């Protein structure tokens, strides 16, 4: 093959799995006849700037090696272009790979799949969510879950996921529903008290929590999950069901479908693909076929 594949690597993903995962992915691509260039940034802004430059200079394809954060960076550079994206999912969450049926924590298999898809010219057009100039592939969340993220991000200790468990306990102690104004497409404003609202292009976030279990990433629509004004006891009962997507049958949970969603609520931050977008209000639009995925 005549063009170059950019291997976009987060060496710290999955507690160091990213650095090791790049090797079998690169080997699979080279064995398939591709020239491979490895790209590693000093931090997220530097990595994005380097990838954007590589795409501008004519990268034939990009294979992101890491977790959902690395995929999110790749989406910012590739959305709206014809450059295809492959994913070697070796992070903590890997929700983008789950939503699109790609291998998870199997870098050799993922590398081979990307190489075979490139050789055969096999891609799948995937929708993305767009908020202003930012793109996301899985779920935009706000409410109780974003409050937990806010608190966890402020905590210096303990390290890792345990601090988010502690943050959840702290937020439960202070829990109250939030006054939302929700607009779906061009419909009337829905004023409601809600625990959280999630706008899903993909089905899961947080490493397999199926908050929007019916979401399909290539149907041109979001699934919007609204968890209503739960008590603390109800939330504790409903929340574990999220891992199997069974929460949507609870009477306090409603699911809507829309191409455009505006969320307004005081004091809340929106997160998408696990990254902070900024305070509400936000408007998310589903952009059909915004990315070409190697599958």
PDB file of C-alpha atoms in Angstrom:
ATOM      1  CA  UNK A   1       0.000   0.000   0.000  1.00  0.00           C
ATOM      2  CA  UNK A   2       1.267   3.418  -0.856  1.00  0.00           C
ATOM      3  CA  UNK A   3      -0.011   5.613   1.933  1.00  0.00           C
ATOM      4  CA  UNK A   4       1.021   6.132   5.507  1.00  0.00           C
ATOM      5  CA  UNK A   5      -0.932   5.104   8.603  1.00  0.00           C
ATOM      6  CA  UNK A   6      -0.548   7.306  11.676  1.00  0.00           C
ATOM      7  CA  UNK A   7      -0.500   5.321  14.907  1.00  0.00           C
ATOM      8  CA  UNK A   8      -1.835   7.787  17.491  1.00  0.00           C
ATOM      9  CA  UNK A   9      -0.651   6.480  20.855  1.00  0.00           C
ATOM     10  CA  UNK A  10      -1.373   7.254  24.478  1.00  0.00           C
ATOM     11  CA  UNK A  11       1.457   5.362  26.229  1.00  0.00           C
ATOM     12  CA  UNK A  12      -0.133   5.779  29.686  1.00  0.00           C
ATOM     13  CA  UNK A  13      -3.581   4.410  28.761  1.00  0.00           C
ATOM     14  CA  UNK A  14      -4.781   1.498  30.876  1.00  0.00           C
ATOM     15  CA  UNK A  15      -1.899   1.848  33.360  1.00  0.00           C
ATOM     16  CA  UNK A  16       0.719   1.517  30.668  1.00  0.00           C
ATOM     17  CA  UNK A  17      -1.078  -0.890  28.331  1.00  0.00           C
ATOM     18  CA  UNK A  18      -1.050   1.755  25.584  1.00  0.00           C
ATOM     19  CA  UNK A  19       2.728   1.600  25.074  1.00  0.00           C
ATOM     20  CA  UNK A  20       2.694  -2.206  24.792  1.00  0.00           C
ATOM     21  CA  UNK A  21      -0.435  -2.272  22.626  1.00  0.00           C
ATOM     22  CA  UNK A  22       1.171  -0.072  19.975  1.00  0.00           C
ATOM     23  CA  UNK A  23       3.712  -2.797  19.093  1.00  0.00           C
ATOM     24  CA  UNK A  24       1.343  -5.524  17.836  1.00  0.00           C
ATOM     25  CA  UNK A  25      -0.811  -2.911  16.097  1.00  0.00           C
ATOM     26  CA  UNK A  26       2.206  -1.501  14.257  1.00  0.00           C
ATOM     27  CA  UNK A  27       3.389  -5.006  13.346  1.00  0.00           C
ATOM     28  CA  UNK A  28       0.000  -5.955  11.898  1.00  0.00           C
ATOM     29  CA  UNK A  29      -0.131  -2.793   9.802  1.00  0.00           C
ATOM     30  CA  UNK A  30       3.429  -3.219   8.491  1.00  0.00           C
ATOM     31  CA  UNK A  31       2.819  -6.882   7.666  1.00  0.00           C
ATOM     32  CA  UNK A  32      -0.193  -5.743   5.625  1.00  0.00           C
ATOM     33  CA  UNK A  33       2.120  -3.504   3.596  1.00  0.00           C
ATOM     34  CA  UNK A  34       1.471  -0.114   5.175  1.00  0.00           C
ATOM     35  CA  UNK A  35       4.023   2.481   6.194  1.00  0.00           C
ATOM     36  CA  UNK A  36       3.489   3.329   9.865  1.00  0.00           C
ATOM     37  CA  UNK A  37       4.282   6.569  11.646  1.00  0.00           C
ATOM     38  CA  UNK A  38       3.888   6.645  15.434  1.00  0.00           C
ATOM     39  CA  UNK A  39       2.670   9.896  16.949  1.00  0.00           C
ATOM     40  CA  UNK A  40       2.879  10.639  20.696  1.00  0.00           C
ATOM     41  CA  UNK A  41       2.177  14.057  22.212  1.00  0.00           C
ATOM     42  CA  UNK A  42       3.559  15.534  25.410  1.00  0.00           C
ATOM     43  CA  UNK A  43      -0.007  16.212  26.607  1.00  0.00           C
ATOM     44  CA  UNK A  44      -3.522  16.233  25.148  1.00  0.00           C
ATOM     45  CA  UNK A  45      -3.331  19.654  23.414  1.00  0.00           C
ATOM     46  CA  UNK A  46       0.070  18.817  21.941  1.00  0.00           C
ATOM     47  CA  UNK A  47      -1.141  15.396  20.768  1.00  0.00           C
ATOM     48  CA  UNK A  48      -4.175  16.946  19.092  1.00  0.00           C
ATOM     49  CA  UNK A  49      -2.068  19.614  17.392  1.00  0.00           C
ATOM     50  CA  UNK A  50       0.332  16.959  16.075  1.00  0.00           C
ATOM     51  CA  UNK A  51      -2.502  14.764  14.804  1.00  0.00           C
ATOM     52  CA  UNK A  52      -4.286  17.692  13.145  1.00  0.00           C
ATOM     53  CA  UNK A  53      -1.045  18.540  11.348  1.00  0.00           C
ATOM     54  CA  UNK A  54      -0.576  14.913  10.251  1.00  0.00           C
ATOM     55  CA  UNK A  55      -4.100  14.801   8.810  1.00  0.00           C
ATOM     56  CA  UNK A  56      -3.536  18.111   7.041  1.00  0.00           C
ATOM     57  CA  UNK A  57      -0.288  16.756   5.577  1.00  0.00           C
ATOM     58  CA  UNK A  58      -2.057  13.748   4.062  1.00  0.00           C
ATOM     59  CA  UNK A  59      -2.230  10.859   6.547  1.00  0.00           C
ATOM     60  CA  UNK A  60      -3.980   7.974   4.822  1.00  0.00           C
ATOM     61  CA  UNK A  61      -5.544   6.631   8.012  1.00  0.00           C
ATOM     62  CA  UNK A  62      -5.293   7.063  11.781  1.00  0.00           C
ATOM     63  CA  UNK A  63      -5.298   4.248  14.336  1.00  0.00           C
ATOM     64  CA  UNK A  64      -5.857   5.473  17.901  1.00  0.00           C
ATOM     65  CA  UNK A  65      -4.207   3.344  20.593  1.00  0.00           C
ATOM     66  CA  UNK A  66      -5.522   4.012  24.077  1.00  0.00           C
ATOM     67  CA  UNK A  67      -8.853   4.641  25.751  1.00  0.00           C
ATOM     68  CA  UNK A  68     -11.868   6.822  25.128  1.00  0.00           C
ATOM     69  CA  UNK A  69      -9.836   9.970  25.798  1.00  0.00           C
ATOM     70  CA  UNK A  70      -7.506   9.129  22.915  1.00  0.00           C
ATOM     71  CA  UNK A  71     -10.418   8.326  20.630  1.00  0.00           C
ATOM     72  CA  UNK A  72     -12.010  11.650  21.594  1.00  0.00           C
ATOM     73  CA  UNK A  73      -8.854  13.512  20.566  1.00  0.00           C
ATOM     74  CA  UNK A  74      -8.787  11.630  17.266  1.00  0.00           C
ATOM     75  CA  UNK A  75     -12.418  12.573  16.590  1.00  0.00           C
ATOM     76  CA  UNK A  76     -11.569  16.270  16.946  1.00  0.00           C
ATOM     77  CA  UNK A  77      -9.003  15.946  14.155  1.00  0.00           C
ATOM     78  CA  UNK A  78     -10.878  13.540  11.862  1.00  0.00           C
ATOM     79  CA  UNK A  79     -14.553  14.524  12.064  1.00  0.00           C
ATOM     80  CA  UNK A  80     -15.807  15.726   8.720  1.00  0.00           C
ATOM     81  CA  UNK A  81     -12.747  14.450   6.827  1.00  0.00           C
ATOM     82  CA  UNK A  82     -12.466  11.346   4.667  1.00  0.00           C
ATOM     83  CA  UNK A  83      -9.540   9.983   6.709  1.00  0.00           C
ATOM     84  CA  UNK A  84     -10.623   6.691   8.305  1.00  0.00           C
ATOM     85  CA  UNK A  85     -10.160   5.887  11.987  1.00  0.00           C
ATOM     86  CA  UNK A  86      -9.122   2.585  13.522  1.00  0.00           C
ATOM     87  CA  UNK A  87      -9.202   1.938  17.276  1.00  0.00           C
ATOM     88  CA  UNK A  88      -6.995  -0.263  19.447  1.00  0.00           C
ATOM     89  CA  UNK A  89      -8.958  -0.001  22.688  1.00  0.00           C
ATOM     90  CA  UNK A  90      -6.740  -0.593  25.716  1.00  0.00           C
ATOM     91  CA  UNK A  91      -7.935   2.109  28.114  1.00  0.00           C
ATOM     92  CA  UNK A  92      -9.996   1.944  31.276  1.00  0.00           C
ATOM     93  CA  UNK A  93     -13.439   2.546  29.780  1.00  0.00           C
ATOM     94  CA  UNK A  94     -13.322   1.686  26.051  1.00  0.00           C
ATOM     95  CA  UNK A  95     -16.964   2.622  25.563  1.00  0.00           C
ATOM     96  CA  UNK A  96     -16.478   3.818  21.973  1.00  0.00           C
ATOM     97  CA  UNK A  97     -15.103   0.414  20.974  1.00  0.00           C
ATOM     98  CA  UNK A  98     -17.964  -1.349  22.759  1.00  0.00           C
ATOM     99  CA  UNK A  99     -20.570   0.803  21.019  1.00  0.00           C
ATOM    100  CA  UNK A 100     -19.115   0.100  17.587  1.00  0.00           C
ATOM    101  CA  UNK A 101     -18.358  -3.603  18.030  1.00  0.00           C
ATOM    102  CA  UNK A 102     -14.555  -3.300  17.986  1.00  0.00           C
ATOM    103  CA  UNK A 103     -12.193  -5.517  20.035  1.00  0.00           C
ATOM    104  CA  UNK A 104     -11.564  -4.413  23.620  1.00  0.00           C
ATOM    105  CA  UNK A 105      -8.205  -4.979  25.343  1.00  0.00           C
ATOM    106  CA  UNK A 106      -6.997  -7.272  22.581  1.00  0.00           C
ATOM    107  CA  UNK A 107      -4.418  -5.144  20.749  1.00  0.00           C
ATOM    108  CA  UNK A 108      -3.181  -7.866  18.401  1.00  0.00           C
ATOM    109  CA  UNK A 109      -6.703  -8.650  17.218  1.00  0.00           C
ATOM    110  CA  UNK A 110      -7.610  -4.957  16.959  1.00  0.00           C
ATOM    111  CA  UNK A 111      -4.451  -4.225  14.963  1.00  0.00           C
ATOM    112  CA  UNK A 112      -5.166  -7.063  12.552  1.00  0.00           C
ATOM    113  CA  UNK A 113      -8.772  -5.936  12.151  1.00  0.00           C
ATOM    114  CA  UNK A 114      -7.680  -2.386  11.297  1.00  0.00           C
ATOM    115  CA  UNK A 115      -5.072  -3.650   8.817  1.00  0.00           C
ATOM    116  CA  UNK A 116      -7.562  -5.970   7.100  1.00  0.00           C
ATOM    117  CA  UNK A 117     -10.185  -3.219   6.892  1.00  0.00           C
ATOM    118  CA  UNK A 118      -7.644  -0.884   5.300  1.00  0.00           C
ATOM    119  CA  UNK A 119      -6.529  -3.485   2.757  1.00  0.00           C
ATOM    120  CA  UNK A 120     -10.123  -4.211   1.794  1.00  0.00           C
ATOM    121  CA  UNK A 121     -11.237  -0.567   1.902  1.00  0.00           C
ATOM    122  CA  UNK A 122     -13.869  -1.518   4.466  1.00  0.00           C
ATOM    123  CA  UNK A 123     -15.267   1.375   6.515  1.00  0.00           C
ATOM    124  CA  UNK A 124     -18.477   2.181   8.370  1.00  0.00           C
ATOM    125  CA  UNK A 125     -19.845   5.707   8.544  1.00  0.00           C
ATOM    126  CA  UNK A 126     -20.569   6.611  12.167  1.00  0.00           C
ATOM    127  CA  UNK A 127     -22.577   9.518  13.559  1.00  0.00           C
ATOM    128  CA  UNK A 128     -21.001  11.914  16.034  1.00  0.00           C
ATOM    129  CA  UNK A 129     -22.416  14.392  18.489  1.00  0.00           C
ATOM    130  CA  UNK A 130     -21.334  17.996  18.062  1.00  0.00           C
ATOM    131  CA  UNK A 131     -21.440  20.678  20.743  1.00  0.00           C
ATOM    132  CA  UNK A 132     -20.157  23.941  19.318  1.00  0.00           C
ATOM    133  CA  UNK A 133     -16.764  23.033  17.876  1.00  0.00           C
ATOM    134  CA  UNK A 134     -16.350  19.829  19.911  1.00  0.00           C
ATOM    135  CA  UNK A 135     -17.228  16.293  18.823  1.00  0.00           C
ATOM    136  CA  UNK A 136     -18.122  13.191  20.820  1.00  0.00           C
ATOM    137  CA  UNK A 137     -18.756   9.567  19.987  1.00  0.00           C
ATOM    138  CA  UNK A 138     -20.421   8.022  23.042  1.00  0.00           C
ATOM    139  CA  UNK A 139     -22.455   9.903  25.679  1.00  0.00           C
ATOM    140  CA  UNK A 140     -22.909  13.476  26.836  1.00  0.00           C
ATOM    141  CA  UNK A 141     -23.906  13.482  30.492  1.00  0.00           C
ATOM    142  CA  UNK A 142     -25.084  16.053  32.990  1.00  0.00           C
ATOM    143  CA  UNK A 143     -26.553  15.949  36.476  1.00  0.00           C
ATOM    144  CA  UNK A 144     -25.633  13.556  39.275  1.00  0.00           C
ATOM    145  CA  UNK A 145     -22.966  11.797  37.203  1.00  0.00           C
ATOM    146  CA  UNK A 146     -21.331  15.055  36.108  1.00  0.00           C
ATOM    147  CA  UNK A 147     -21.351  16.269  39.728  1.00  0.00           C
ATOM    148  CA  UNK A 148     -19.455  13.088  40.661  1.00  0.00           C
ATOM    149  CA  UNK A 149     -16.955  13.813  37.882  1.00  0.00           C
ATOM    150  CA  UNK A 150     -16.563  17.406  39.052  1.00  0.00           C
ATOM    151  CA  UNK A 151     -15.832  16.319  42.604  1.00  0.00           C
ATOM    152  CA  UNK A 152     -13.528  13.485  41.561  1.00  0.00           C
ATOM    153  CA  UNK A 153     -11.523  15.798  39.311  1.00  0.00           C
ATOM    154  CA  UNK A 154     -10.984  18.192  42.227  1.00  0.00           C
ATOM    155  CA  UNK A 155      -9.646  15.417  44.473  1.00  0.00           C
ATOM    156  CA  UNK A 156      -5.884  14.888  44.478  1.00  0.00           C
ATOM    157  CA  UNK A 157      -6.059  11.671  46.499  1.00  0.00           C
ATOM    158  CA  UNK A 158      -6.659   8.774  46.280  1.00  0.00           C
ATOM    159  CA  UNK A 159      -5.438   7.984  42.779  1.00  0.00           C
ATOM    160  CA  UNK A 160      -7.361   6.078  40.132  1.00  0.00           C
ATOM    161  CA  UNK A 161     -11.010   5.121  40.012  1.00  0.00           C
ATOM    162  CA  UNK A 162     -11.340   4.844  43.806  1.00  0.00           C
ATOM    163  CA  UNK A 163     -11.509   8.613  44.139  1.00  0.00           C
ATOM    164  CA  UNK A 164     -14.630   8.615  41.948  1.00  0.00           C
ATOM    165  CA  UNK A 165     -16.210   6.028  44.260  1.00  0.00           C
ATOM    166  CA  UNK A 166     -15.540   8.390  47.159  1.00  0.00           C
ATOM    167  CA  UNK A 167     -16.859  11.301  45.112  1.00  0.00           C
ATOM    168  CA  UNK A 168     -20.071   9.369  44.465  1.00  0.00           C
ATOM    169  CA  UNK A 169     -20.564   8.742  48.174  1.00  0.00           C
ATOM    170  CA  UNK A 170     -20.050  12.440  48.892  1.00  0.00           C
ATOM    171  CA  UNK A 171     -22.488  13.496  46.161  1.00  0.00           C
ATOM    172  CA  UNK A 172     -25.083  11.024  47.419  1.00  0.00           C
ATOM    173  CA  UNK A 173     -24.906  12.674  50.828  1.00  0.00           C
ATOM    174  CA  UNK A 174     -25.691  16.048  49.232  1.00  0.00           C
ATOM    175  CA  UNK A 175     -28.037  14.644  46.594  1.00  0.00           C
ATOM    176  CA  UNK A 176     -31.010  16.547  45.210  1.00  0.00           C
ATOM    177  CA  UNK A 177     -32.669  16.576  41.775  1.00  0.00           C
ATOM    178  CA  UNK A 178     -31.890  19.453  39.431  1.00  0.00           C
ATOM    179  CA  UNK A 179     -34.324  21.791  37.646  1.00  0.00           C
ATOM    180  CA  UNK A 180     -33.862  21.124  33.917  1.00  0.00           C
ATOM    181  CA  UNK A 181     -35.170  22.756  30.784  1.00  0.00           C
ATOM    182  CA  UNK A 182     -34.903  20.248  27.921  1.00  0.00           C
ATOM    183  CA  UNK A 183     -35.609  21.008  24.268  1.00  0.00           C
ATOM    184  CA  UNK A 184     -35.807  18.122  21.795  1.00  0.00           C
ATOM    185  CA  UNK A 185     -35.393  19.196  18.158  1.00  0.00           C
ATOM    186  CA  UNK A 186     -37.752  22.144  17.676  1.00  0.00           C
ATOM    187  CA  UNK A 187     -40.336  20.954  20.165  1.00  0.00           C
ATOM    188  CA  UNK A 188     -41.595  22.757  23.268  1.00  0.00           C
ATOM    189  CA  UNK A 189     -39.371  23.215  26.299  1.00  0.00           C
ATOM    190  CA  UNK A 190     -39.751  20.416  28.846  1.00  0.00           C
ATOM    191  CA  UNK A 191     -39.373  21.751  32.381  1.00  0.00           C
ATOM    192  CA  UNK A 192     -38.689  18.964  34.826  1.00  0.00           C
ATOM    193  CA  UNK A 193     -36.833  17.942  37.959  1.00  0.00           C
ATOM    194  CA  UNK A 194     -34.259  15.311  36.994  1.00  0.00           C
ATOM    195  CA  UNK A 195     -31.422  13.381  38.578  1.00  0.00           C
ATOM    196  CA  UNK A 196     -29.473  13.264  35.323  1.00  0.00           C
ATOM    197  CA  UNK A 197     -29.878  13.609  31.583  1.00  0.00           C
ATOM    198  CA  UNK A 198     -27.690  11.640  29.166  1.00  0.00           C
ATOM    199  CA  UNK A 199     -27.555  12.267  25.413  1.00  0.00           C
ATOM    200  CA  UNK A 200     -26.289   9.075  23.800  1.00  0.00           C
ATOM    201  CA  UNK A 201     -24.772   8.601  20.380  1.00  0.00           C
ATOM    202  CA  UNK A 202     -23.391   5.355  21.820  1.00  0.00           C
ATOM    203  CA  UNK A 203     -24.955   3.203  24.500  1.00  0.00           C
ATOM    204  CA  UNK A 204     -22.499   3.315  27.393  1.00  0.00           C
ATOM    205  CA  UNK A 205     -20.141   5.450  29.435  1.00  0.00           C
ATOM    206  CA  UNK A 206     -17.946   4.925  32.476  1.00  0.00           C
ATOM    207  CA  UNK A 207     -16.610   1.564  31.288  1.00  0.00           C
ATOM    208  CA  UNK A 208     -19.789  -0.266  30.340  1.00  0.00           C
ATOM    209  CA  UNK A 209     -22.595   1.594  32.143  1.00  0.00           C
ATOM    210  CA  UNK A 210     -25.380   1.280  29.539  1.00  0.00           C
ATOM    211  CA  UNK A 211     -27.100   4.562  30.299  1.00  0.00           C
ATOM    212  CA  UNK A 212     -28.592   4.769  26.769  1.00  0.00           C
ATOM    213  CA  UNK A 213     -28.942   1.050  25.980  1.00  0.00           C
ATOM    214  CA  UNK A 214     -30.918   1.518  22.768  1.00  0.00           C
ATOM    215  CA  UNK A 215     -28.558   4.048  21.189  1.00  0.00           C
ATOM    216  CA  UNK A 216     -27.214   3.123  17.750  1.00  0.00           C
ATOM    217  CA  UNK A 217     -24.238   5.157  16.456  1.00  0.00           C
ATOM    218  CA  UNK A 218     -25.310   5.227  12.807  1.00  0.00           C
ATOM    219  CA  UNK A 219     -29.063   5.959  12.851  1.00  0.00           C
ATOM    220  CA  UNK A 220     -28.848   9.758  12.754  1.00  0.00           C
ATOM    221  CA  UNK A 221     -30.497  10.198  16.157  1.00  0.00           C
ATOM    222  CA  UNK A 222     -29.557  10.508  19.816  1.00  0.00           C
ATOM    223  CA  UNK A 223     -31.160   8.448  22.560  1.00  0.00           C
ATOM    224  CA  UNK A 224     -31.880  10.832  25.441  1.00  0.00           C
ATOM    225  CA  UNK A 225     -32.212   9.189  28.854  1.00  0.00           C
ATOM    226  CA  UNK A 226     -33.877  11.311  31.541  1.00  0.00           C
ATOM    227  CA  UNK A 227     -33.735   9.951  35.092  1.00  0.00           C
ATOM    228  CA  UNK A 228     -36.439  11.855  36.968  1.00  0.00           C
ATOM    229  CA  UNK A 229     -36.700  13.235  40.469  1.00  0.00           C
ATOM    230  CA  UNK A 230     -35.515  10.160  42.350  1.00  0.00           C
ATOM    231  CA  UNK A 231     -35.092   9.962  46.076  1.00  0.00           C
ATOM    232  CA  UNK A 232     -31.688   8.912  47.339  1.00  0.00           C
ATOM    233  CA  UNK A 233     -33.063   5.430  48.079  1.00  0.00           C
ATOM    234  CA  UNK A 234     -34.550   5.088  44.588  1.00  0.00           C
ATOM    235  CA  UNK A 235     -31.312   6.221  42.966  1.00  0.00           C
ATOM    236  CA  UNK A 236     -29.360   3.609  44.926  1.00  0.00           C
ATOM    237  CA  UNK A 237     -31.835   0.976  43.712  1.00  0.00           C
ATOM    238  CA  UNK A 238     -31.905   2.086  40.069  1.00  0.00           C
ATOM    239  CA  UNK A 239     -28.238   2.916  39.496  1.00  0.00           C
ATOM    240  CA  UNK A 240     -26.833  -0.671  39.607  1.00  0.00           C
ATOM    241  CA  UNK A 241     -29.312  -1.622  36.851  1.00  0.00           C
ATOM    242  CA  UNK A 242     -27.504   0.738  34.466  1.00  0.00           C
ATOM    243  CA  UNK A 243     -24.805  -1.879  33.790  1.00  0.00           C
ATOM    244  CA  UNK A 244     -27.382  -4.080  32.043  1.00  0.00           C
ATOM    245  CA  UNK A 245     -29.506  -1.249  30.679  1.00  0.00           C
ATOM    246  CA  UNK A 246     -32.488  -2.342  32.753  1.00  0.00           C
ATOM    247  CA  UNK A 247     -32.998   1.046  34.382  1.00  0.00           C
ATOM    248  CA  UNK A 248     -35.017   2.277  31.380  1.00  0.00           C
ATOM    249  CA  UNK A 249     -38.014   0.202  32.511  1.00  0.00           C
ATOM    250  CA  UNK A 250     -38.224   2.101  35.821  1.00  0.00           C
ATOM    251  CA  UNK A 251     -41.155   4.558  36.011  1.00  0.00           C
ATOM    252  CA  UNK A 252     -38.790   7.388  36.935  1.00  0.00           C
ATOM    253  CA  UNK A 253     -36.824   6.929  33.694  1.00  0.00           C
ATOM    254  CA  UNK A 254     -37.891   8.271  30.280  1.00  0.00           C
ATOM    255  CA  UNK A 255     -36.156   7.795  26.922  1.00  0.00           C
ATOM    256  CA  UNK A 256     -36.563  10.178  23.987  1.00  0.00           C
ATOM    257  CA  UNK A 257     -35.052  10.232  20.488  1.00  0.00           C
ATOM    258  CA  UNK A 258     -33.953  13.433  18.802  1.00  0.00           C
ATOM    259  CA  UNK A 259     -31.462  14.877  16.339  1.00  0.00           C
ATOM    260  CA  UNK A 260     -30.833  18.022  18.419  1.00  0.00           C
ATOM    261  CA  UNK A 261     -30.987  18.433  22.204  1.00  0.00           C
ATOM    262  CA  UNK A 262     -30.612  21.555  24.338  1.00  0.00           C
ATOM    263  CA  UNK A 263     -30.045  21.147  28.082  1.00  0.00           C
ATOM    264  CA  UNK A 264     -30.326  23.971  30.578  1.00  0.00           C
ATOM    265  CA  UNK A 265     -29.815  23.677  34.337  1.00  0.00           C
ATOM    266  CA  UNK A 266     -28.004  25.947  36.795  1.00  0.00           C
ATOM    267  CA  UNK A 267     -24.697  24.836  38.301  1.00  0.00           C
ATOM    268  CA  UNK A 268     -24.137  21.763  36.146  1.00  0.00           C
ATOM    269  CA  UNK A 269     -21.221  20.795  33.898  1.00  0.00           C
ATOM    270  CA  UNK A 270     -21.610  18.749  30.711  1.00  0.00           C
ATOM    271  CA  UNK A 271     -19.166  15.914  30.035  1.00  0.00           C
ATOM    272  CA  UNK A 272     -18.840  14.047  26.745  1.00  0.00           C
ATOM    273  CA  UNK A 273     -16.678  10.963  26.177  1.00  0.00           C
ATOM    274  CA  UNK A 274     -15.606  11.505  29.787  1.00  0.00           C
ATOM    275  CA  UNK A 275     -14.139  14.947  29.055  1.00  0.00           C
ATOM    276  CA  UNK A 276     -15.563  18.228  30.440  1.00  0.00           C
ATOM    277  CA  UNK A 277     -17.312  20.389  27.854  1.00  0.00           C
ATOM    278  CA  UNK A 278     -18.254  23.264  30.138  1.00  0.00           C
ATOM    279  CA  UNK A 279     -21.289  24.521  32.026  1.00  0.00           C
ATOM    280  CA  UNK A 280     -24.864  24.145  30.840  1.00  0.00           C
ATOM    281  CA  UNK A 281     -26.673  25.307  28.761  1.00  0.00           C
ATOM    282  CA  UNK A 282     -25.386  23.205  25.864  1.00  0.00           C
ATOM    283  CA  UNK A 283     -26.878  22.179  22.537  1.00  0.00           C
ATOM    284  CA  UNK A 284     -25.838  18.835  21.058  1.00  0.00           C
ATOM    285  CA  UNK A 285     -26.494  17.957  17.419  1.00  0.00           C
ATOM    286  CA  UNK A 286     -26.233  14.481  15.903  1.00  0.00           C
ATOM    287  CA  UNK A 287     -24.192  14.685  12.694  1.00  0.00           C
ATOM    288  CA  UNK A 288     -24.803  11.627  10.497  1.00  0.00           C
ATOM    289  CA  UNK A 289     -21.763   9.914   8.995  1.00  0.00           C
ATOM    290  CA  UNK A 290     -19.290  12.365  10.527  1.00  0.00           C
ATOM    291  CA  UNK A 291     -16.484   9.796  10.798  1.00  0.00           C
ATOM    292  CA  UNK A 292     -15.334   6.812   8.735  1.00  0.00           C
ATOM    293  CA  UNK A 293     -14.523   3.881  11.034  1.00  0.00           C
ATOM    294  CA  UNK A 294     -12.345   0.900  10.122  1.00  0.00           C
ATOM    295  CA  UNK A 295     -14.389  -2.178  11.031  1.00  0.00           C
TER     296      UNK A 295
END
